Coordinates of N, CA and C and ligand atoms in Angstrom, one line a residue:
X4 N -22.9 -8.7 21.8 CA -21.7 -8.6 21.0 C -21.4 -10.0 20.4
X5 N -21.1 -9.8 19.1 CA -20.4 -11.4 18.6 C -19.4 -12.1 18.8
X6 N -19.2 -13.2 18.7 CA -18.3 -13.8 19.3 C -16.9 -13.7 18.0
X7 N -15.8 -13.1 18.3 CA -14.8 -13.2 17.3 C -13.2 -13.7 17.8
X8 N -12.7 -14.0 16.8 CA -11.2 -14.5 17.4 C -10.6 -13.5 18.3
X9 N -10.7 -12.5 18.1 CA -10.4 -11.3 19.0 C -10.7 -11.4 20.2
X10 N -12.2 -11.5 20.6 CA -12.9 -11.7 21.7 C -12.3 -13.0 22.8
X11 N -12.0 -13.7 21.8 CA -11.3 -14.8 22.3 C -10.2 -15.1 23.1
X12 N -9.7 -14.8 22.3 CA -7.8 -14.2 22.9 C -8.0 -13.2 24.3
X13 N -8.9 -11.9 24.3 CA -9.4 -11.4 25.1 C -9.3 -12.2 26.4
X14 N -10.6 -12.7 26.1 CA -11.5 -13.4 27.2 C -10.1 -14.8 27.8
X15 N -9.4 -15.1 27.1 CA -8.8 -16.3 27.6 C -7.2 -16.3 27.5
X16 N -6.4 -15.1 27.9 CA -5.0 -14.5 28.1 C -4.2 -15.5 27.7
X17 N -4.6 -15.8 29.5 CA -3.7 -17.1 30.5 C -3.6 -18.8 29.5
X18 N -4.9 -19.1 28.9 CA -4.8 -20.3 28.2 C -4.2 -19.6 27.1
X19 N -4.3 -18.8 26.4 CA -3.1 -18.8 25.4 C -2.1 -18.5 25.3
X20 N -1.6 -17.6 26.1 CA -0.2 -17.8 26.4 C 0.5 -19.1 26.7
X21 N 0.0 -20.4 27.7 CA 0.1 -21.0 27.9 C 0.3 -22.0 26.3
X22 N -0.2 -21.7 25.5 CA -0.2 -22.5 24.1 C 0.7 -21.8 23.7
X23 N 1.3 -20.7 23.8 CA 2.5 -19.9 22.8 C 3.7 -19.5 23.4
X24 N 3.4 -19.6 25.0 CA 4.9 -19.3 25.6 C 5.8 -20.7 26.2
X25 N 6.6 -21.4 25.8 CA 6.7 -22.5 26.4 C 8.0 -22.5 27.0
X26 N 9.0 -23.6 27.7 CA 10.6 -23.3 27.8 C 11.1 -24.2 26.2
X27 N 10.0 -25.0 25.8 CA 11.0 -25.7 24.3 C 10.9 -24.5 23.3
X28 N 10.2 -23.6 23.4 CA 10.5 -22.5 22.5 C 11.6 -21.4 23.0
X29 N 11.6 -21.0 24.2 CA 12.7 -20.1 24.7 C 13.8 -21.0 24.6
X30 N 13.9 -22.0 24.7 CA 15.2 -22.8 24.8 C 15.7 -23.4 23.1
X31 N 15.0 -23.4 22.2 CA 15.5 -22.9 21.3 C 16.1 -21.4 20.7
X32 N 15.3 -20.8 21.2 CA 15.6 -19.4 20.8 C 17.1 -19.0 21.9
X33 N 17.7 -19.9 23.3 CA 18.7 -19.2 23.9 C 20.2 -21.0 23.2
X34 N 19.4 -22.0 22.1 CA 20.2 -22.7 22.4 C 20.5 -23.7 23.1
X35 N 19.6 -24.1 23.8 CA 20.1 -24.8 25.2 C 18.8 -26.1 24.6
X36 N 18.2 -26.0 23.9 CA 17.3 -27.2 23.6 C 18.3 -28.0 23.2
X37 N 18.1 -29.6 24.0 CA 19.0 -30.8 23.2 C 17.6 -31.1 22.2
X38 N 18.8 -32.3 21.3 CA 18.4 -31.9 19.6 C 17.7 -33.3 20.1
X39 N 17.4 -34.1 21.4 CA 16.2 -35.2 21.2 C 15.4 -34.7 21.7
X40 N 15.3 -33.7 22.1 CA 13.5 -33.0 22.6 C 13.3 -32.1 20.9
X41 N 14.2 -31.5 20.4 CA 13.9 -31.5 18.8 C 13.0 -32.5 18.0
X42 N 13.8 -33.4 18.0 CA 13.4 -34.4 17.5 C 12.5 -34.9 17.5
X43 N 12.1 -35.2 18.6 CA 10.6 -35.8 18.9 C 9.8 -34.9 18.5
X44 N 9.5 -33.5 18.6 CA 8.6 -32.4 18.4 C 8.4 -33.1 16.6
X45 N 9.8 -32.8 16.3 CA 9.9 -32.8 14.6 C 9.1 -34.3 14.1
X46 N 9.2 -34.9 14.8 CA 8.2 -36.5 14.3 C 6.9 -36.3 14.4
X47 N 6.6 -35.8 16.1 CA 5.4 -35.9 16.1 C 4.6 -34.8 15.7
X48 N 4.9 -33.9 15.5 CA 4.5 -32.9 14.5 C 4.1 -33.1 13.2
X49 N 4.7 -33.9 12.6 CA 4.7 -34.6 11.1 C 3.7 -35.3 11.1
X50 N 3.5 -35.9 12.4 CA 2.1 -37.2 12.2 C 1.0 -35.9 12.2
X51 N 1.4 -35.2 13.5 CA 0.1 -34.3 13.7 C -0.2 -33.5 12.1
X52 N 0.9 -33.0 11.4 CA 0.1 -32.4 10.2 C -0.1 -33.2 9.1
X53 N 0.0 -34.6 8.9 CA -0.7 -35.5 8.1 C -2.3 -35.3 8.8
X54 N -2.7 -35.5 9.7 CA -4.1 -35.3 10.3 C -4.6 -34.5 10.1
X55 N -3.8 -33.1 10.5 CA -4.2 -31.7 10.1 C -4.7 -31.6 8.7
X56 N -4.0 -32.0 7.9 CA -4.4 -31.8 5.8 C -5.5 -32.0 6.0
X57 N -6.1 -33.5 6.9 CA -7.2 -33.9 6.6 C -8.5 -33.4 7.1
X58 N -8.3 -32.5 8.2 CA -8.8 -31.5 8.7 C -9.5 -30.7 8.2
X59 N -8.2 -29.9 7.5 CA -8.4 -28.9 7.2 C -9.1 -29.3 5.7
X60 N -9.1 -30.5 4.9 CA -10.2 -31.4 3.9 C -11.8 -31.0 4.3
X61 N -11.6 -31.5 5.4 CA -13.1 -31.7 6.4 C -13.4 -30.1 6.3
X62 N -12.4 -29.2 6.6 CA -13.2 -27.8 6.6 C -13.4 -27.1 5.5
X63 N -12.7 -27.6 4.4 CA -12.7 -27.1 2.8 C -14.2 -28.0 2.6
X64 N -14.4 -29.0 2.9 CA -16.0 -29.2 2.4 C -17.1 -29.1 3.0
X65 N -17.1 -28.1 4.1 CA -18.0 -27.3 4.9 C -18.0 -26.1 4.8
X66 N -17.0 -25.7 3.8 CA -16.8 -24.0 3.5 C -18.2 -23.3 2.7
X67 N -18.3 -22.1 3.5 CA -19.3 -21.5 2.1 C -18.3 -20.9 1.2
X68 N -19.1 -21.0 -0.3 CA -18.3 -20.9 -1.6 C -17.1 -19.5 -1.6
X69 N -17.1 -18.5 -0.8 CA -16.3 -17.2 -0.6 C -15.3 -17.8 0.2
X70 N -14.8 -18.7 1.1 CA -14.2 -19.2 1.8 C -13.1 -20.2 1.5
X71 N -13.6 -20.7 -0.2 CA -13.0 -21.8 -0.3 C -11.4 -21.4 -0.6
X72 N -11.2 -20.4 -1.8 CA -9.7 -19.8 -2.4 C -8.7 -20.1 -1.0
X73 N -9.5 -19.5 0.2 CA -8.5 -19.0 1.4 C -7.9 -20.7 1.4
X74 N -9.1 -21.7 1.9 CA -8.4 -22.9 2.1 C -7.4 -24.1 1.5
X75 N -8.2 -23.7 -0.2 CA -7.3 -24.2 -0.6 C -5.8 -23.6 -1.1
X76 N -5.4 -22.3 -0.9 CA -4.2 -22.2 -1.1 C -3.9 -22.9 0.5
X77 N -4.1 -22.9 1.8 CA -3.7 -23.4 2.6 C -3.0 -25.0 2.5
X78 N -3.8 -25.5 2.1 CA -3.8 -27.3 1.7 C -2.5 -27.1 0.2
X79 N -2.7 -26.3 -0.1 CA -1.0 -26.0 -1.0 C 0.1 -25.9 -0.1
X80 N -0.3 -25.2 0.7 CA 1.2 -24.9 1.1 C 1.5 -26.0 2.3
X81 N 0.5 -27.0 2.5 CA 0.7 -28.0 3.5 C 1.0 -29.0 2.8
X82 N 1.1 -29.2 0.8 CA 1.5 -29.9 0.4 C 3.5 -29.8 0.5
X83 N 3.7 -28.5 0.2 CA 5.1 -28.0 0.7 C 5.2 -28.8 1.9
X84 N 4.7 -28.3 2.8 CA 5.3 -28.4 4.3 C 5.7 -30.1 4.6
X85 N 4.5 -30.9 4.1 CA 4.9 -32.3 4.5 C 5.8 -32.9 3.7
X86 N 6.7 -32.6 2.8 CA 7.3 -32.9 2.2 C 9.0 -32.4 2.8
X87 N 8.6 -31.0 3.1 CA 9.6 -30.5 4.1 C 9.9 -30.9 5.3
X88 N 9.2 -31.2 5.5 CA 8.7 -32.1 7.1 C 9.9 -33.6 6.7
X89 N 9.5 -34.1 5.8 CA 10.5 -35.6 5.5 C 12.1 -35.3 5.2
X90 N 12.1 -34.1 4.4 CA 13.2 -33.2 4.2 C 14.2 -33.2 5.3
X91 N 13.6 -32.8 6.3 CA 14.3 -32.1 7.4 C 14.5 -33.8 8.7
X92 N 13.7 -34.2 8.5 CA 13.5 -35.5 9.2 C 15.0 -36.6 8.8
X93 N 15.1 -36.5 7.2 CA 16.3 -37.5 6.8 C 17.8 -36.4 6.9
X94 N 17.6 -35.6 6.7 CA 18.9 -35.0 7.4 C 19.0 -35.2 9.1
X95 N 17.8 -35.3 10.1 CA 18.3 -35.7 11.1 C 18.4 -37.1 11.0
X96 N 18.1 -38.3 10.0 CA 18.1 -40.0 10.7 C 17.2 -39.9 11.0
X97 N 15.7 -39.2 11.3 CA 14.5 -39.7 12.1 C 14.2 -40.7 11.1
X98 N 13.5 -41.7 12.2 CA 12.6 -42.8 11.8 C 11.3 -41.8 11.6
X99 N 10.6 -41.5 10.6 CA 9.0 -41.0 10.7 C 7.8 -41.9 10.6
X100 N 8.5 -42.9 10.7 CA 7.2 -44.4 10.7 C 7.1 -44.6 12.6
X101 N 8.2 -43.4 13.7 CA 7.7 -43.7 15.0 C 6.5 -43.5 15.1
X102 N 5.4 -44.2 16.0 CA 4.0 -44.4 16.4 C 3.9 -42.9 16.8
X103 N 2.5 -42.3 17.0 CA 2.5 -41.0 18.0 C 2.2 -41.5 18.7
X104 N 2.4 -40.4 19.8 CA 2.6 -40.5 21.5 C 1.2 -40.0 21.9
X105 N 0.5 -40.1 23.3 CA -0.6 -39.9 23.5 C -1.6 -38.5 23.4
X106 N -0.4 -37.7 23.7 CA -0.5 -36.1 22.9 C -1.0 -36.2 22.0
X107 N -0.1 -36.4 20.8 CA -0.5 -36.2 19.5 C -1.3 -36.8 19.3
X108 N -1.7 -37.8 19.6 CA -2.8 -38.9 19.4 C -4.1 -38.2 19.7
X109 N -4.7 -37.6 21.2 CA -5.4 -36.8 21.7 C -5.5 -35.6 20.6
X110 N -4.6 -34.8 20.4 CA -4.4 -33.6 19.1 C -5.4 -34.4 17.9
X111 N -4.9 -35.2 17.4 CA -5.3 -35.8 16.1 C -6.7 -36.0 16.6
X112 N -7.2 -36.9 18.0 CA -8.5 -37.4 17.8 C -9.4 -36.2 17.6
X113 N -9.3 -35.3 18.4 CA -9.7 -33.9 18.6 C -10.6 -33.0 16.9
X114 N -8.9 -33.0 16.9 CA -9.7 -32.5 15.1 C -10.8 -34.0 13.8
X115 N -10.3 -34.9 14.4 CA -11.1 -35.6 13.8 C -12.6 -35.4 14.4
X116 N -12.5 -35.4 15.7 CA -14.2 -35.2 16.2 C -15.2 -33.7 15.7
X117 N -14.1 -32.7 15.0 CA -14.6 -31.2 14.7 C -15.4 -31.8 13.3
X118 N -15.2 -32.6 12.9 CA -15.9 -33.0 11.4 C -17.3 -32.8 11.3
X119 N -17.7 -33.2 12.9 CA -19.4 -33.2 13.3 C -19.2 -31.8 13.6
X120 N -19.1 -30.8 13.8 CA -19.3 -29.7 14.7 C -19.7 -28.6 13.5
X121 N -20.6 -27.5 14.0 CA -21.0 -26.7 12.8 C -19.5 -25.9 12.0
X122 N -19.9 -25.4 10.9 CA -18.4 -25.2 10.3 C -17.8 -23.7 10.8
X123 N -18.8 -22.9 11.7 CA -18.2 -22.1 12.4 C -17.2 -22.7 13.7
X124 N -17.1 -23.9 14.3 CA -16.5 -23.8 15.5 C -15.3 -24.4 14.4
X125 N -15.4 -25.2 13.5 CA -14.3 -25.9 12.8 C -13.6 -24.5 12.0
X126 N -14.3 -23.4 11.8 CA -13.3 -22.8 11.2 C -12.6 -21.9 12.2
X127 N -12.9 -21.5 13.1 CA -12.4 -21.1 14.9 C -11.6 -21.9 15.3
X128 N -11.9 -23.5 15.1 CA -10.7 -24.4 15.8 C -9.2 -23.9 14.8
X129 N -9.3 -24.1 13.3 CA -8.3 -24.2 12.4 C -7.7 -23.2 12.6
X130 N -8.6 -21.7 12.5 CA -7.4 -20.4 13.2 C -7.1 -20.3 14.3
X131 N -7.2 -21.0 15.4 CA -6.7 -21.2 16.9 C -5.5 -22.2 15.8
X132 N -5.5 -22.8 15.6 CA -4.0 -23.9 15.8 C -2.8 -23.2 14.3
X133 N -3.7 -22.2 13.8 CA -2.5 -21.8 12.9 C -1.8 -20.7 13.5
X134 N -2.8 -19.9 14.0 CA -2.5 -18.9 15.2 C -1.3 -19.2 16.2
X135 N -1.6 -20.1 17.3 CA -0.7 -20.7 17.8 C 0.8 -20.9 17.3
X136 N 0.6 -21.8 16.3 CA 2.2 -21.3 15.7 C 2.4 -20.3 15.2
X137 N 2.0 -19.3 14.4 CA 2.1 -17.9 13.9 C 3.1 -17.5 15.2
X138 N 2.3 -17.8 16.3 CA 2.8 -16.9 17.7 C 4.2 -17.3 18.2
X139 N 3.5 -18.3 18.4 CA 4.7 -19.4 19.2 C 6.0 -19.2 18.3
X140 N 6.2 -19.7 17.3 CA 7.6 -19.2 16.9 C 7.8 -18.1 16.7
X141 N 7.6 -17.3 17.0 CA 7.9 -15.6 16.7 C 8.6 -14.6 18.1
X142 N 7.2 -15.3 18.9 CA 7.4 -14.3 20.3 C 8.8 -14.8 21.0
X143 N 9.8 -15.5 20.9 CA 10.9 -15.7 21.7 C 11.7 -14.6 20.7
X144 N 11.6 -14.1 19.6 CA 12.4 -13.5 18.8 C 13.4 -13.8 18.0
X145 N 14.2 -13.8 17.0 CA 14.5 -14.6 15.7 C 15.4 -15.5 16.3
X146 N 15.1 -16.3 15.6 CA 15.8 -18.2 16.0 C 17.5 -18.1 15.6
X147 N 18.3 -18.7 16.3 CA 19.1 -19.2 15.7 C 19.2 -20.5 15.2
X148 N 20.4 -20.8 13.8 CA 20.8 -22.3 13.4 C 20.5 -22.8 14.3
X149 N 20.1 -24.4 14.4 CA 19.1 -24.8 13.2 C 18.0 -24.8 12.5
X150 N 17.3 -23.5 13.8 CA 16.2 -23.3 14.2 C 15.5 -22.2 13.1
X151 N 16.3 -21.6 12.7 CA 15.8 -20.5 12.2 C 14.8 -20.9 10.8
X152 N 14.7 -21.9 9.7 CA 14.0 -21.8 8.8 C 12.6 -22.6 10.1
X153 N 13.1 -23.3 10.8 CA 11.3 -23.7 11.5 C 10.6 -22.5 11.8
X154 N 11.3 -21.1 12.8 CA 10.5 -20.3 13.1 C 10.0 -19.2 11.8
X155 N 10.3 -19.6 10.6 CA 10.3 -18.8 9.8 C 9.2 -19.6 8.5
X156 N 8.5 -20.7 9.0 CA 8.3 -21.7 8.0 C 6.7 -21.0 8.5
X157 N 6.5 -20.7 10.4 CA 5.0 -20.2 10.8 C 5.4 -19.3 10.9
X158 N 6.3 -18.1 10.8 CA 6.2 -17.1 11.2 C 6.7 -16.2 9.8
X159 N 6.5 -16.4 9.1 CA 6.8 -15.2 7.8 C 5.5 -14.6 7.7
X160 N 6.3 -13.5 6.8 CA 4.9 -12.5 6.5 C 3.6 -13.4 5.8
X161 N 3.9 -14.1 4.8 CA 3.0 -14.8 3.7 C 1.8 -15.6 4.6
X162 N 2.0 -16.4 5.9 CA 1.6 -17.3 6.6 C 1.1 -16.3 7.6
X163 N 1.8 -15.5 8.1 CA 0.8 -14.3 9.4 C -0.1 -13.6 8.5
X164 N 0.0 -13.3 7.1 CA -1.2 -13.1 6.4 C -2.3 -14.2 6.2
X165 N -2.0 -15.2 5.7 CA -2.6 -16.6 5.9 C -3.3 -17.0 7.2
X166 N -2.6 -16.6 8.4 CA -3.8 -16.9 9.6 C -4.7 -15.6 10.0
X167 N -4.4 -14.6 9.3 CA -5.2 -13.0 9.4 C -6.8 -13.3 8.6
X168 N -6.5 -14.0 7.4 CA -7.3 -14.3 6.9 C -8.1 -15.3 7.1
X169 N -8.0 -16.6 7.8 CA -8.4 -17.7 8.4 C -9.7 -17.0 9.7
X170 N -8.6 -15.8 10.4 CA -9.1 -14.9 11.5 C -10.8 -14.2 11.1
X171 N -10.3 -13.9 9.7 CA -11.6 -12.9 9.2 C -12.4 -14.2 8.9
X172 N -12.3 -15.2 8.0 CA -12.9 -16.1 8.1 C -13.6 -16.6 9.0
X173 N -13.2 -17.0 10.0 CA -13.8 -17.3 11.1 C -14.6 -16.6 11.9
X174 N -14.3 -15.0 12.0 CA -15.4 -14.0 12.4 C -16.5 -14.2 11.4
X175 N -16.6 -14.0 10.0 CA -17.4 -14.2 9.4 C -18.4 -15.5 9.8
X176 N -18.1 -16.5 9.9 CA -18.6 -17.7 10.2 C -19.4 -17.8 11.6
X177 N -18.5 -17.3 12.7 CA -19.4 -16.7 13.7 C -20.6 -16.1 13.6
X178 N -20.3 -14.5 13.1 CA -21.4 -13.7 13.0 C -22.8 -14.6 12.8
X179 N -22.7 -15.8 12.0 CA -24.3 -15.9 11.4 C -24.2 -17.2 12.3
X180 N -23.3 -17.8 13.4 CA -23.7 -18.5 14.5 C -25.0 -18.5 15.5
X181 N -25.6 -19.1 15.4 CA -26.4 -18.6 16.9 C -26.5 -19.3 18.2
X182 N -25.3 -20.1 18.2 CA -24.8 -20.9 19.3 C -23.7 -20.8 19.3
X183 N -22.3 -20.0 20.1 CA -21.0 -19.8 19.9 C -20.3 -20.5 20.9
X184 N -21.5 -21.2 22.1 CA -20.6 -22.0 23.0 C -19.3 -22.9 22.5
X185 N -20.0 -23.8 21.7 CA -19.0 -24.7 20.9 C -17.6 -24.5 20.3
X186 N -17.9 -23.4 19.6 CA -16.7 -22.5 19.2 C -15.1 -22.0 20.1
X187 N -16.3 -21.6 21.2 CA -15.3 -21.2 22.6 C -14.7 -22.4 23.8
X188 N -15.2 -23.4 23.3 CA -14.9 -24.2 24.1 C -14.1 -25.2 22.6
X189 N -13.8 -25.1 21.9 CA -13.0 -25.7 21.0 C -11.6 -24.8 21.1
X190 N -11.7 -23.7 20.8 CA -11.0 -22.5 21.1 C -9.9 -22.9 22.4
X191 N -10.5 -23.4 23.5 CA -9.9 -23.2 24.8 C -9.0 -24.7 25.1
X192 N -9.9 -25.8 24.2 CA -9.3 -27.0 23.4 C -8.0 -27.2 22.7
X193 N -7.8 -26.0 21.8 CA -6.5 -26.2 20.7 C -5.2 -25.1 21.6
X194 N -6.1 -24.4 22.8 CA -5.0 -23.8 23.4 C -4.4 -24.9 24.4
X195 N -5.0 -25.9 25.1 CA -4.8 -27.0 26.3 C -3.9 -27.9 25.3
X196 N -4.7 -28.4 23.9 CA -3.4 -29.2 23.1 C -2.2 -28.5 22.9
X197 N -2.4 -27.5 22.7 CA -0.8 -26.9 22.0 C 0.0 -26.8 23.2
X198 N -0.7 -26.7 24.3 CA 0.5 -26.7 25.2 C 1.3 -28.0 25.8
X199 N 0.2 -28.5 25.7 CA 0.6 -30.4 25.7 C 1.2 -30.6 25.0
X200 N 1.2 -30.4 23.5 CA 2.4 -30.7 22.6 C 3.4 -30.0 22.7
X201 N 3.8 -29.0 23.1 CA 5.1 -28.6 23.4 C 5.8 -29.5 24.8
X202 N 4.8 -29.7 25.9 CA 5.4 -30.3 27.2 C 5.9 -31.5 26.4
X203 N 5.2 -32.4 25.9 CA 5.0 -33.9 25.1 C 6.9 -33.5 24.3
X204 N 7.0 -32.7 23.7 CA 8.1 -32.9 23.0 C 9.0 -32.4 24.4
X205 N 9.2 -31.4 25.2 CA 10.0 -30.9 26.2 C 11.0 -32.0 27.0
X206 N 9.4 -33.0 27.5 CA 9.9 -33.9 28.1 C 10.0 -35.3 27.8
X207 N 10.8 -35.3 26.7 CA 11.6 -36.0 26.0 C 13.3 -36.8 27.1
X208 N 13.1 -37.9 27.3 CA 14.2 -38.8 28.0 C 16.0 -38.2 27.1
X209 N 16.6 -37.0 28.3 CA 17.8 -37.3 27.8 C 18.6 -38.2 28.5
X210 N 19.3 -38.9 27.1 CA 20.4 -39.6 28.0 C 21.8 -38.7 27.6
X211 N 22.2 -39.0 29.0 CA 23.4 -38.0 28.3 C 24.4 -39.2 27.8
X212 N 25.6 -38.5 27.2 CA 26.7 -39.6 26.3 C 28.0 -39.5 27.4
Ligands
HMH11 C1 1.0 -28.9 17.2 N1 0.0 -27.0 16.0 C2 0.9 -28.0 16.0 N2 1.6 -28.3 14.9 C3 1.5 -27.5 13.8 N3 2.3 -27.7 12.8 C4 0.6 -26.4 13.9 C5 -0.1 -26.2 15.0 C6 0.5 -25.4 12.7 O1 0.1 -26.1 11.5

C-alpha cells in the first residue's frame, strides 16, 4: 500500500494531536490566554512564515509542471498573510525585528534542510504544517475577539480547500516515491515542531502588573 497523508495521520494519532491540540489554543478559545503568550506566538510566527515563503520557493522549483498553479496561488496568499502579520503586530506595539527563539529557529532550520530531500517528502512536509494549522485553529471551536480573524485566517473554507489540495498533491508525489521513509519521518518532524511552537509561545514569562 502507498504511503499517503491519510495513512499518516492514521499510523501517527498521538503525535498529531499533540501538534493540534494544545492549552494556548483552548485557552484562547475559553479567553484565559494572557495577551504576552499572544504575542510572542504573533512574532515568532512572523519570522517562522518569512522562512516558510522561502520554503515553500524551494518547493515551487521542485514541482512537477501539474503542481505548480496549486503553489503558486499559495505564495499569493502568503504575500497577504505577511503583510497582515505586520498589520496586526503594529496594532499590538510588537517590536518584529525580536530575534527568534530556539523553537522557531529549530522550525526554520528544519525546512531549510527539506531543500536537499526528494520533492515527495518536501511536498508531505508543506501539507503536514498547513494541515496543522487548518486543524489547530478550528478544533477548539469558533474563536472569540481578538482571536477570531486568526482562527479564521487557517481555518476558512478557501484555505481547508488549499490544504485538501496540497494533500492530493502530496499523495500524488508519493505514489511514484520508492523510498517513503523520509517522507514519514519528516511527517513526524513538523508534528514534534508544531507542538514546540505552541509550548515556546505558552510558556511565555508572565509578569503580573
Ligand atoms: C508554526 N505552523 C506554524 N506557523 C504557521 N503559520 C503555519 C504552520 C501555517 O502556515
Amino acid at each position: 500500500m502507498p504511503l499517503t497523508c491519510q495513512s499518516l495521520l492514521q499510523a501517527h494519532p498521538t503525535a498529531w494531536e499533540k501538534a493540534t491540540v494544545h492549552p494556548f489554543l483552548t485557552d484562547c478559545h475559553s479567553g484565559t490566554l494572557h495577551p504576552a503568550q499572544f504575542n510572542t506566538w504573533l512574532g515568532q510566527d512572523y519570522l517562522f512564515v518569512k522562512d516558510f515563503t522561502r520554503m515553500v520557493g524551494r518547493v515551487l522549483g521542485a514541482a512537477p509542471d501539474e503542481h505548480i498553479d496549486v503553489l503558486l496561488a499559495g505564495l499569493g496568499a502568503i504575500k497577504d498573510e505577511l503583510l497582515w502579520f505586520e498589520a496586526k503586530a503594529a496594532e499590538r506595539s510588537l517590536d518584529l525585528a525580536a530575534p527568534p527563539q530556539p523553537t522557531c529557529q529549530s522550525y526554520c532550520e528544519f525546512m531549510a534542510s527539506l531543500a536537499t530531500q526528494p520533492y515527495p517528502v518536501q511536498a508531505t512536509a508543506l501539507w503536514a504544517i498547513e494541515y496543522a494549522y487548518n486543524q489547530g485553529w478550528q478544533l477548539p471551536g469558533p474563536m472569540p475577539e481578538p482571536y477570531t480573524e486568526f482562527a479564521d485566517r487557517w481555518g476558512n473554507p478557501g484555505f481547508t480547500d488549499y490544504v485538501h489540495l496540497l494533500g492530493s498533491q502530496a499523495d500524488a508525489a508519493l505514489a511514484t516515491a520508492n523510498d517513503t521513509a523520509q517522507a514519514e519521518q519528516a511527517f513526524l518532524r513538523v508534528a514534534e515542531l508544531e507542538a514546540a511552537f505552541w509550548q515556546m509561545a505558552f510558556a511565555t514569562a508572565i509578569v503580573p502588573n
